């Protein structure tokens, strides 16, 4: 049933006035939890993010990861509470829009779509880049990474177009493979260095520069968890989404937090607690695998490959559904709001999302060609992830501010001070820390202009949203009008 204040349950859809619906109830809690963790991509995120985190936070970088896990759990409370009240494929877009009105919904749709597409462009590029790194290491073959990127992206899109059940299962299989490798390598490293194990990584005194070091490393640690919100966008296709989305969010965050702490401890231990040497490594975890497993280190490379595939499938699957729902409700161009007549997959949104990400890669590459002469996919991954993260964090921030207002306005009988006020307030604080460090002055190019790009995107989105709502006042009724478990 829609909450008080929701619009009509079946708004006009793109075809013949009928709403376009995804296939309901085909995913269980385990499916969306696995898809969420596949979207997080622990191998890919940890491989390319931990060295910088260790340099920033020091030997006690596992504590920074623990703090990030708590912060993400606070954000998870917001997502779970909104999904319990109003499960929707629109996720954050619906939640913000139902609270603040149609202008905020369109603004959030544009920021979320742009942020996720830019961030996913980095994932798409690194998928081919990691294949290039692996093949060159073992065979000496050095084919351009863009070839592998296009092949892997094409494979992922084919799986997604076949249906959410098939693609989600494959994302889960890839996640299982990468986790097995990560745990085996970590356990082997700890056994190898068992005589020198230390509690130093868990002592606050070993964080570089104290709280300042913890805060500086915090945005990097939070980014390791990006993708934790995956399950909310799958609500329409999930059985009992009011219950299962929240369970998937919290279980995923808990598993990822414990896992990242294990991987971080094994990595700093494998480097003998020498952060400077760890920071000089291209991919520290791979070096630990080489030292520990020798010839079997190829398993770590295999884990990285399965991770990139899992992120490609799970990430585009969920994020394209945000775009689809926004098209279905008229917040974005209506052609995005179609589903396949038999598979009930948002094919046009998936293709448009992926094609836009590839265009961003092409544009970024052109800029590098005109400037430095070439584009390194690993560097691009860091750059695009940072810019995308700024926009995504703005969406998180709006959602945390919206939660207490939503419950007080529409569900006052269910309002609880801790869940609906205190925890969102703490979550808002947790978001402001990484936003500050990502936007503060004095950063090297191109990071120094990312905050200005984000502000420009925000202002442009607000202007477009204002014009669109004036032209189509019925948007106020359509935002969040399709509830995931409404049938």
Short mmCIF file of C-alpha atoms in Angstrom, two decimals:
data_model
loop_
_atom_site.label_atom_id
_atom_site.label_comp_id
_atom_site.label_asym_id
_atom_site.label_seq_id
_atom_site.Cartn_x
_atom_site.Cartn_y
_atom_site.Cartn_z
CA UNK A 1 0.00 0.00 0.00
CA UNK A 2 1.29 3.51 -0.72
CA UNK A 3 2.03 5.75 2.26
CA UNK A 4 -0.16 8.76 2.98
CA UNK A 5 0.95 11.39 0.53
CA UNK A 6 1.97 8.99 -2.21
CA UNK A 7 0.69 9.57 -5.71
CA UNK A 8 -1.47 7.18 -7.70
CA UNK A 9 -0.24 3.62 -7.75
CA UNK A 10 -0.28 3.23 -11.53
CA UNK A 11 0.91 6.40 -13.25
CA UNK A 12 0.94 6.81 -16.99
CA UNK A 13 3.76 4.79 -18.55
CA UNK A 14 5.67 5.23 -21.77
CA UNK A 15 3.49 2.80 -23.68
CA UNK A 16 -0.29 3.11 -24.02
CA UNK A 17 -0.74 4.69 -20.59
CA UNK A 18 0.28 1.48 -18.75
CA UNK A 19 3.08 1.61 -16.17
CA UNK A 20 6.25 -0.24 -17.13
CA UNK A 21 7.07 -2.74 -14.41
CA UNK A 22 10.04 -4.93 -13.68
CA UNK A 23 9.54 -8.62 -12.89
CA UNK A 24 8.46 -8.71 -9.27
CA UNK A 25 9.49 -11.12 -6.51
CA UNK A 26 12.11 -13.10 -8.44
CA UNK A 27 15.05 -12.30 -6.12
CA UNK A 28 15.53 -13.42 -2.54
CA UNK A 29 17.46 -11.76 0.26
CA UNK A 30 20.58 -13.83 -0.45
CA UNK A 31 20.44 -12.80 -4.12
CA UNK A 32 20.37 -9.07 -3.47
CA UNK A 33 22.95 -9.33 -0.67
CA UNK A 34 25.34 -11.18 -3.01
CA UNK A 35 24.67 -8.62 -5.74
CA UNK A 36 25.35 -5.80 -3.28
CA UNK A 37 28.70 -7.26 -2.22
CA UNK A 38 29.57 -7.98 -5.85
CA UNK A 39 28.88 -4.30 -6.57
CA UNK A 40 31.24 -3.33 -3.75
CA UNK A 41 33.88 -5.43 -5.54
CA UNK A 42 36.20 -6.05 -2.57
CA UNK A 43 39.10 -7.35 -4.66
CA UNK A 44 39.02 -4.53 -7.20
CA UNK A 45 38.44 -1.83 -4.58
CA UNK A 46 41.08 -3.16 -2.20
CA UNK A 47 43.69 -3.86 -4.88
CA UNK A 48 43.66 -0.31 -6.20
CA UNK A 49 42.68 1.64 -3.09
CA UNK A 50 44.56 0.25 -0.12
CA UNK A 51 48.07 1.51 -0.88
CA UNK A 52 46.95 5.13 -0.82
CA UNK A 53 44.84 4.49 2.29
CA UNK A 54 47.83 2.95 4.10
CA UNK A 55 50.07 5.91 3.20
CA UNK A 56 47.45 8.32 4.51
CA UNK A 57 46.34 6.53 7.67
CA UNK A 58 49.50 4.57 8.48
CA UNK A 59 49.97 1.12 10.00
CA UNK A 60 46.62 1.37 11.79
CA UNK A 61 44.72 1.72 8.51
CA UNK A 62 42.46 -1.22 9.53
CA UNK A 63 41.00 1.10 12.19
CA UNK A 64 40.13 3.60 9.46
CA UNK A 65 38.30 0.83 7.62
CA UNK A 66 36.41 -0.06 10.82
CA UNK A 67 35.35 3.59 11.21
CA UNK A 68 34.22 3.68 7.57
CA UNK A 69 32.21 0.49 8.09
CA UNK A 70 30.37 2.10 11.01
CA UNK A 71 29.69 5.23 8.93
CA UNK A 72 28.32 3.19 6.04
CA UNK A 73 26.11 1.24 8.48
CA UNK A 74 24.65 4.60 9.58
CA UNK A 75 23.86 5.35 5.94
CA UNK A 76 22.46 1.84 5.66
CA UNK A 77 19.98 2.66 8.41
CA UNK A 78 18.63 5.52 6.28
CA UNK A 79 18.28 3.29 3.22
CA UNK A 80 16.69 0.46 5.23
CA UNK A 81 14.15 2.73 6.93
CA UNK A 82 13.13 4.38 3.65
CA UNK A 83 12.88 0.99 1.94
CA UNK A 84 10.75 -0.37 4.76
CA UNK A 85 8.32 2.51 4.34
CA UNK A 86 8.41 2.98 0.58
CA UNK A 87 10.41 0.34 -1.36
CA UNK A 88 11.13 1.59 -4.87
CA UNK A 89 13.46 0.94 -7.78
CA UNK A 90 14.09 4.69 -7.63
CA UNK A 91 15.93 4.28 -4.30
CA UNK A 92 17.46 7.63 -3.22
CA UNK A 93 15.67 9.52 -5.99
CA UNK A 94 12.28 8.40 -4.71
CA UNK A 95 13.17 8.96 -1.05
CA UNK A 96 14.42 12.52 -1.55
CA UNK A 97 11.62 13.35 -4.00
CA UNK A 98 8.83 12.11 -1.72
CA UNK A 99 10.23 14.29 1.08
CA UNK A 100 11.19 17.54 -0.66
CA UNK A 101 9.08 17.50 -3.83
CA UNK A 102 9.54 17.04 -7.57
CA UNK A 103 12.35 19.60 -8.06
CA UNK A 104 14.50 17.69 -5.58
CA UNK A 105 13.55 14.40 -7.26
CA UNK A 106 14.70 15.56 -10.71
CA UNK A 107 17.85 17.12 -9.21
CA UNK A 108 18.66 13.89 -7.36
CA UNK A 109 17.96 11.82 -10.47
CA UNK A 110 20.43 13.87 -12.50
CA UNK A 111 23.13 13.89 -9.80
CA UNK A 112 22.74 10.18 -9.06
CA UNK A 113 22.75 9.20 -12.72
CA UNK A 114 25.79 11.35 -13.49
CA UNK A 115 27.68 10.30 -10.36
CA UNK A 116 27.10 6.59 -10.86
CA UNK A 117 27.89 6.73 -14.58
CA UNK A 118 31.17 8.57 -13.98
CA UNK A 119 32.14 6.16 -11.21
CA UNK A 120 31.14 3.15 -13.33
CA UNK A 121 33.26 4.50 -16.20
CA UNK A 122 36.26 3.94 -13.95
CA UNK A 123 35.16 0.38 -13.25
CA UNK A 124 34.63 -0.28 -16.94
CA UNK A 125 38.12 0.98 -17.78
CA UNK A 126 39.84 -0.91 -14.96
CA UNK A 127 38.21 -4.18 -16.06
CA UNK A 128 40.20 -4.06 -19.29
CA UNK A 129 43.21 -2.53 -17.56
CA UNK A 130 43.46 -5.41 -15.11
CA UNK A 131 43.25 -7.97 -17.90
CA UNK A 132 46.08 -6.13 -19.65
CA UNK A 133 48.16 -6.14 -16.45
CA UNK A 134 47.54 -9.84 -15.88
CA UNK A 135 48.30 -10.98 -19.43
CA UNK A 136 51.41 -8.85 -19.65
CA UNK A 137 52.70 -10.23 -16.36
CA UNK A 138 52.26 -13.88 -17.32
CA UNK A 139 52.64 -13.89 -21.10
CA UNK A 140 54.33 -10.65 -22.10
CA UNK A 141 51.37 -9.90 -24.40
CA UNK A 142 50.46 -6.23 -24.17
CA UNK A 143 47.23 -5.67 -26.08
CA UNK A 144 45.56 -2.27 -25.46
CA UNK A 145 43.31 -2.31 -22.42
CA UNK A 146 40.40 -0.76 -24.33
CA UNK A 147 40.01 -3.99 -26.34
CA UNK A 148 39.49 -6.02 -23.17
CA UNK A 149 37.27 -3.31 -21.72
CA UNK A 150 34.89 -3.47 -24.68
CA UNK A 151 34.83 -7.29 -24.64
CA UNK A 152 34.10 -7.56 -20.91
CA UNK A 153 31.55 -4.76 -20.97
CA UNK A 154 29.78 -6.42 -23.90
CA UNK A 155 29.67 -9.72 -22.00
CA UNK A 156 28.25 -8.01 -18.91
CA UNK A 157 25.57 -6.21 -20.91
CA UNK A 158 24.50 -9.45 -22.62
CA UNK A 159 24.07 -11.13 -19.22
CA UNK A 160 22.05 -8.18 -17.90
CA UNK A 161 19.77 -8.11 -20.92
CA UNK A 162 19.00 -11.81 -20.42
CA UNK A 163 17.28 -11.04 -17.14
CA UNK A 164 17.89 -9.96 -13.57
CA UNK A 165 17.90 -13.52 -12.19
CA UNK A 166 20.61 -14.74 -14.57
CA UNK A 167 22.79 -11.66 -14.24
CA UNK A 168 22.43 -11.48 -10.45
CA UNK A 169 23.38 -15.14 -10.10
CA UNK A 170 26.51 -14.61 -12.21
CA UNK A 171 27.44 -11.53 -10.19
CA UNK A 172 27.11 -13.69 -7.07
CA UNK A 173 29.32 -16.42 -8.55
CA UNK A 174 32.02 -13.89 -9.43
CA UNK A 175 31.81 -12.42 -5.93
CA UNK A 176 32.15 -15.87 -4.36
CA UNK A 177 35.27 -16.56 -6.42
CA UNK A 178 36.97 -13.29 -5.49
CA UNK A 179 36.15 -13.69 -1.79
CA UNK A 180 37.58 -17.20 -1.74
CA UNK A 181 40.84 -15.95 -3.24
CA UNK A 182 41.06 -12.95 -0.90
CA UNK A 183 40.48 -15.05 2.21
CA UNK A 184 42.94 -17.77 1.12
CA UNK A 185 45.72 -15.28 0.37
CA UNK A 186 45.08 -13.37 3.61
CA UNK A 187 45.10 -16.55 5.70
CA UNK A 188 48.28 -17.75 3.98
CA UNK A 189 49.99 -14.41 4.63
CA UNK A 190 49.09 -14.47 8.31
CA UNK A 191 50.32 -18.06 8.68
CA UNK A 192 53.55 -17.18 6.82
CA UNK A 193 54.23 -14.29 9.22
CA UNK A 194 52.73 -15.87 12.33
CA UNK A 195 55.89 -15.32 14.40
CA UNK A 196 55.83 -11.60 13.74
CA UNK A 197 52.13 -10.87 14.16
CA UNK A 198 51.45 -7.62 15.97
CA UNK A 199 48.45 -5.71 17.30
CA UNK A 200 49.94 -2.43 16.03
CA UNK A 201 47.39 -2.13 13.17
CA UNK A 202 44.61 -2.02 15.77
CA UNK A 203 46.16 0.58 18.09
CA UNK A 204 44.96 4.19 17.65
CA UNK A 205 48.46 5.42 18.50
CA UNK A 206 49.70 3.93 15.22
CA UNK A 207 47.41 6.06 13.04
CA UNK A 208 49.59 8.58 11.21
CA UNK A 209 49.08 12.10 12.64
CA UNK A 210 46.34 10.92 14.98
CA UNK A 211 42.78 12.00 14.28
CA UNK A 212 43.92 14.13 11.34
CA UNK A 213 45.34 11.01 9.67
CA UNK A 214 42.18 9.05 10.43
CA UNK A 215 40.02 11.79 8.90
CA UNK A 216 42.28 12.12 5.84
CA UNK A 217 42.12 8.39 5.18
CA UNK A 218 38.41 8.17 5.94
CA UNK A 219 37.16 9.14 2.43
CA UNK A 220 39.37 6.46 0.88
CA UNK A 221 38.02 3.88 3.32
CA UNK A 222 34.41 4.91 2.67
CA UNK A 223 35.00 4.57 -1.07
CA UNK A 224 35.91 0.89 -0.54
CA UNK A 225 32.24 0.36 0.35
CA UNK A 226 30.65 2.21 -2.60
CA UNK A 227 27.97 -0.11 -3.96
CA UNK A 228 26.57 -0.95 -0.51
CA UNK A 229 23.26 0.62 -1.60
CA UNK A 230 22.78 -1.80 -4.53
CA UNK A 231 19.91 -3.78 -3.02
CA UNK A 232 17.50 -0.82 -2.75
CA UNK A 233 17.32 -0.39 -6.53
CA UNK A 234 16.43 -4.10 -6.84
CA UNK A 235 13.45 -3.68 -4.50
CA UNK A 236 10.83 -4.06 -7.24
CA UNK A 237 12.24 -7.45 -8.21
CA UNK A 238 12.76 -8.67 -4.62
CA UNK A 239 10.37 -10.74 -2.56
CA UNK A 240 9.24 -8.89 0.58
CA UNK A 241 11.44 -5.83 -0.13
CA UNK A 242 10.31 -3.96 3.00
CA UNK A 243 12.14 -6.56 5.07
CA UNK A 244 14.79 -7.97 2.75
CA UNK A 245 16.38 -4.75 1.48
CA UNK A 246 17.36 -3.69 5.01
CA UNK A 247 18.64 -7.15 5.87
CA UNK A 248 20.72 -7.25 2.69
CA UNK A 249 22.19 -3.82 3.41
CA UNK A 250 23.25 -4.55 6.98
CA UNK A 251 24.54 -8.07 6.32
CA UNK A 252 26.55 -6.84 3.34
CA UNK A 253 28.11 -3.95 5.24
CA UNK A 254 28.98 -6.20 8.18
CA UNK A 255 30.59 -8.87 5.97
CA UNK A 256 32.53 -6.30 3.95
CA UNK A 257 33.78 -4.49 7.07
CA UNK A 258 35.12 -7.67 8.68
CA UNK A 259 36.59 -8.82 5.36
CA UNK A 260 38.35 -5.53 4.61
CA UNK A 261 39.86 -5.48 8.11
CA UNK A 262 41.20 -9.00 7.52
CA UNK A 263 42.64 -8.09 4.10
CA UNK A 264 44.19 -4.89 5.46
CA UNK A 265 45.76 -6.66 8.44
CA UNK A 266 47.16 -9.40 6.19
CA UNK A 267 48.58 -6.82 3.77
CA UNK A 268 50.34 -4.61 6.33
CA UNK A 269 51.61 -7.78 8.03
CA UNK A 270 52.88 -9.11 4.70
CA UNK A 271 54.89 -5.90 4.28
CA UNK A 272 56.32 -6.16 7.77
CA UNK A 273 54.34 -3.10 8.91
CA UNK A 274 56.47 -0.96 6.59
CA UNK A 275 53.92 1.53 5.23
CA UNK A 276 56.43 3.34 3.02
CA UNK A 277 57.34 0.14 1.20
CA UNK A 278 53.67 -0.82 0.97
CA UNK A 279 52.86 2.55 -0.56
CA UNK A 280 55.50 2.07 -3.24
CA UNK A 281 53.80 -1.12 -4.41
CA UNK A 282 51.55 -0.93 -7.46
CA UNK A 283 49.11 -3.50 -6.05
CA UNK A 284 50.21 -4.45 -2.49
CA UNK A 285 47.87 -7.41 -2.10
CA UNK A 286 49.23 -8.98 -5.30
CA UNK A 287 52.79 -8.60 -3.96
CA UNK A 288 51.76 -10.29 -0.72
CA UNK A 289 50.27 -13.14 -2.78
CA UNK A 290 53.52 -13.52 -4.76
CA UNK A 291 55.60 -13.64 -1.59
CA UNK A 292 53.24 -16.04 0.17
CA UNK A 293 51.95 -18.36 -2.55
CA UNK A 294 54.66 -18.11 -5.21
CA UNK A 295 53.43 -19.58 -8.48
CA UNK A 296 49.89 -19.80 -7.10
CA UNK A 297 49.75 -16.01 -6.93
CA UNK A 298 47.87 -16.15 -10.24
CA UNK A 299 44.83 -16.90 -8.07
CA UNK A 300 45.00 -13.33 -6.80
CA UNK A 301 44.97 -12.08 -10.38
CA UNK A 302 41.99 -14.35 -11.03
CA UNK A 303 40.22 -12.85 -8.03
CA UNK A 304 40.77 -9.38 -9.45
CA UNK A 305 39.35 -10.42 -12.82
CA UNK A 306 36.21 -11.97 -11.32
CA UNK A 307 35.80 -8.89 -9.12
CA UNK A 308 35.75 -6.48 -12.06
CA UNK A 309 33.17 -8.64 -13.83
CA UNK A 310 31.03 -8.83 -10.71
CA UNK A 311 31.13 -5.05 -10.27
CA UNK A 312 30.30 -4.48 -13.94
CA UNK A 313 27.20 -6.67 -13.77
CA UNK A 314 25.94 -5.78 -10.29
CA UNK A 315 26.76 -2.07 -10.58
CA UNK A 316 25.19 -1.41 -13.96
CA UNK A 317 22.23 -3.65 -13.08
CA UNK A 318 21.24 -1.62 -10.03
CA UNK A 319 22.28 1.84 -11.16
CA UNK A 320 20.56 1.50 -14.53
CA UNK A 321 17.37 0.75 -12.61
CA UNK A 322 17.58 4.15 -10.94
CA UNK A 323 17.78 5.67 -14.41
CA UNK A 324 14.91 3.44 -15.62
CA UNK A 325 12.64 4.46 -12.76
CA UNK A 326 13.44 8.13 -13.33
CA UNK A 327 12.52 7.70 -17.00
CA UNK A 328 9.35 5.84 -16.08
CA UNK A 329 8.24 8.68 -13.83
CA UNK A 330 9.21 11.42 -16.29
CA UNK A 331 12.17 12.78 -14.30
CA UNK A 332 14.51 11.79 -17.14
CA UNK A 333 13.73 11.19 -20.85
CA UNK A 334 10.82 8.76 -21.14
CA UNK A 335 12.56 6.34 -23.53
CA UNK A 336 14.66 5.22 -20.53
CA UNK A 337 11.50 3.97 -18.81
CA UNK A 338 10.80 0.94 -21.02
CA UNK A 339 11.18 -2.72 -20.11
CA UNK A 340 11.63 -5.72 -22.39
CA UNK A 341 8.17 -7.20 -23.08
CA UNK A 342 9.08 -10.73 -21.96
CA UNK A 343 12.20 -10.50 -19.76
CA UNK A 344 10.96 -7.32 -18.00
CA UNK A 345 14.49 -5.89 -17.96
CA UNK A 346 15.15 -2.14 -18.42
CA UNK A 347 17.10 -2.73 -21.64
CA UNK A 348 17.18 0.86 -22.87
CA UNK A 349 18.33 2.20 -19.52
CA UNK A 350 21.08 -0.45 -19.32
CA UNK A 351 22.33 0.32 -22.83
CA UNK A 352 22.10 4.09 -22.36
CA UNK A 353 23.91 3.91 -19.00
CA UNK A 354 26.73 1.78 -20.43
CA UNK A 355 27.07 3.78 -23.65
CA UNK A 356 27.31 7.05 -21.69
CA UNK A 357 30.03 5.59 -19.46
CA UNK A 358 31.98 4.52 -22.56
CA UNK A 359 31.61 8.00 -24.03
CA UNK A 360 33.02 9.48 -20.82
CA UNK A 361 36.00 7.13 -21.09
CA UNK A 362 36.50 8.25 -24.69
CA UNK A 363 36.28 11.92 -23.79
CA UNK A 364 38.66 11.51 -20.86
CA UNK A 365 41.08 9.59 -23.08
CA UNK A 366 40.96 12.36 -25.70
CA UNK A 367 41.84 14.88 -23.04
CA UNK A 368 44.85 12.79 -22.02
CA UNK A 369 45.93 12.32 -25.63
CA UNK A 370 45.85 16.07 -26.19
CA UNK A 371 47.67 16.62 -22.91
CA UNK A 372 50.00 13.89 -21.62
CA UNK A 373 49.72 11.60 -24.66
CA UNK A 374 48.04 8.51 -23.16
CA UNK A 375 45.51 7.42 -20.54
CA UNK A 376 46.39 4.94 -17.81
CA UNK A 377 43.22 3.00 -16.83
CA UNK A 378 44.41 2.68 -13.22
CA UNK A 379 44.87 6.45 -12.93
CA UNK A 380 41.55 7.05 -14.67
CA UNK A 381 39.85 4.67 -12.24
CA UNK A 382 41.06 6.81 -9.32
CA UNK A 383 40.13 10.07 -11.02
CA UNK A 384 36.67 9.11 -12.21
CA UNK A 385 35.88 7.32 -8.95
CA UNK A 386 36.72 10.47 -7.00
CA UNK A 387 34.56 12.76 -9.13
CA UNK A 388 31.69 10.26 -9.15
CA UNK A 389 31.98 9.80 -5.38
CA UNK A 390 31.53 13.54 -4.73
CA UNK A 391 28.21 13.54 -6.61
CA UNK A 392 27.07 10.29 -4.97
CA UNK A 393 27.93 11.62 -1.50
CA UNK A 394 25.69 14.63 -2.17
CA UNK A 395 22.84 12.19 -2.85
CA UNK A 396 23.63 10.29 0.38
CA UNK A 397 23.61 13.62 2.25
CA UNK A 398 20.20 14.63 0.90
CA UNK A 399 18.76 11.22 1.83
CA UNK A 400 20.00 11.44 5.43
CA UNK A 401 18.52 14.92 5.82
CA UNK A 402 15.24 13.68 4.31
CA UNK A 403 14.65 10.65 6.57
CA UNK A 404 13.48 12.40 9.78
CA UNK A 405 11.38 14.86 7.79
CA UNK A 406 9.75 12.04 5.81
CA UNK A 407 8.79 10.04 8.90
CA UNK A 408 7.53 13.08 10.79
CA UNK A 409 5.39 14.16 7.82
CA UNK A 410 4.04 10.87 6.45
CA UNK A 411 4.46 8.23 9.17
CA UNK A 412 4.45 10.13 12.51
CA UNK A 413 3.07 7.12 14.38
CA UNK A 414 6.18 5.14 13.42
CA UNK A 415 8.73 7.89 14.13
CA UNK A 416 11.52 6.76 16.48
CA UNK A 417 14.05 9.35 17.71
CA UNK A 418 17.05 7.02 17.49
CA UNK A 419 16.40 5.38 14.10
CA UNK A 420 14.86 8.38 12.39
CA UNK A 421 16.74 11.32 13.90
CA UNK A 422 19.91 10.42 15.83
CA UNK A 423 21.32 7.85 13.39
CA UNK A 424 20.65 9.99 10.27
CA UNK A 425 22.29 12.95 12.05
CA UNK A 426 25.38 10.84 12.73
CA UNK A 427 25.26 9.61 9.13
CA UNK A 428 25.16 13.20 7.89
CA UNK A 429 28.27 13.99 9.94
CA UNK A 430 29.97 10.91 8.53
CA UNK A 431 29.27 12.10 4.98
CA UNK A 432 30.52 15.64 5.61
CA UNK A 433 34.00 14.38 6.56
CA UNK A 434 34.83 12.70 3.23
CA UNK A 435 33.09 15.52 1.35
CA UNK A 436 35.38 18.03 3.03
CA UNK A 437 38.55 16.10 2.22
CA UNK A 438 37.45 15.50 -1.35
CA UNK A 439 36.60 19.17 -1.88
CA UNK A 440 39.19 21.03 0.19
CA UNK A 441 41.53 23.43 -1.68
CA UNK A 442 45.13 22.67 -2.52
CA UNK A 443 44.70 19.30 -4.21
CA UNK A 444 46.70 18.39 -7.35
CA UNK A 445 45.13 18.50 -10.80
CA UNK A 446 42.66 17.21 -11.86
CA UNK A 447 41.29 16.72 -8.34
CA UNK A 448 41.41 20.46 -7.65
CA UNK A 449 38.65 21.18 -10.18
CA UNK A 450 36.37 18.27 -9.22
CA UNK A 451 34.53 20.27 -6.51
CA UNK A 452 33.80 23.04 -9.01
CA UNK A 453 32.54 20.47 -11.52
CA UNK A 454 30.26 19.02 -8.82
CA UNK A 455 28.89 22.47 -7.92
CA UNK A 456 28.28 23.23 -11.60
CA UNK A 457 26.46 19.91 -12.01
CA UNK A 458 24.32 20.63 -8.95
CA UNK A 459 23.35 24.12 -10.15
CA UNK A 460 22.59 22.87 -13.66
CA UNK A 461 20.48 20.03 -12.25
CA UNK A 462 18.47 22.41 -10.06
CA UNK A 463 17.88 24.78 -12.99
CA UNK A 464 16.76 21.96 -15.28
CA UNK A 465 14.56 20.48 -12.56
CA UNK A 466 12.86 23.81 -11.93
CA UNK A 467 12.06 24.29 -15.61
CA UNK A 468 10.83 20.70 -16.00
CA UNK A 469 8.49 20.91 -13.01
CA UNK A 470 7.02 24.21 -14.24
CA UNK A 471 6.38 22.62 -17.61
CA UNK A 472 4.89 19.44 -16.12
CA UNK A 473 3.22 20.02 -12.71
CA UNK A 474 2.01 16.37 -12.64
CA UNK A 475 5.53 15.27 -11.71
CA UNK A 476 4.61 15.84 -8.08
CA UNK A 477 2.10 12.98 -8.30
CA UNK A 478 4.38 10.61 -10.21
CA UNK A 479 7.47 10.71 -7.98
CA UNK A 480 7.58 7.44 -6.07
CA UNK A 481 4.12 6.46 -7.27
CA UNK A 482 5.08 2.84 -8.01
CA UNK A 483 5.74 0.97 -4.76
CA UNK A 484 7.86 -2.14 -5.19
CA UNK A 485 5.59 -4.60 -3.39
CA UNK A 486 2.34 -3.15 -4.64
CA UNK A 487 1.82 -5.92 -7.14
#
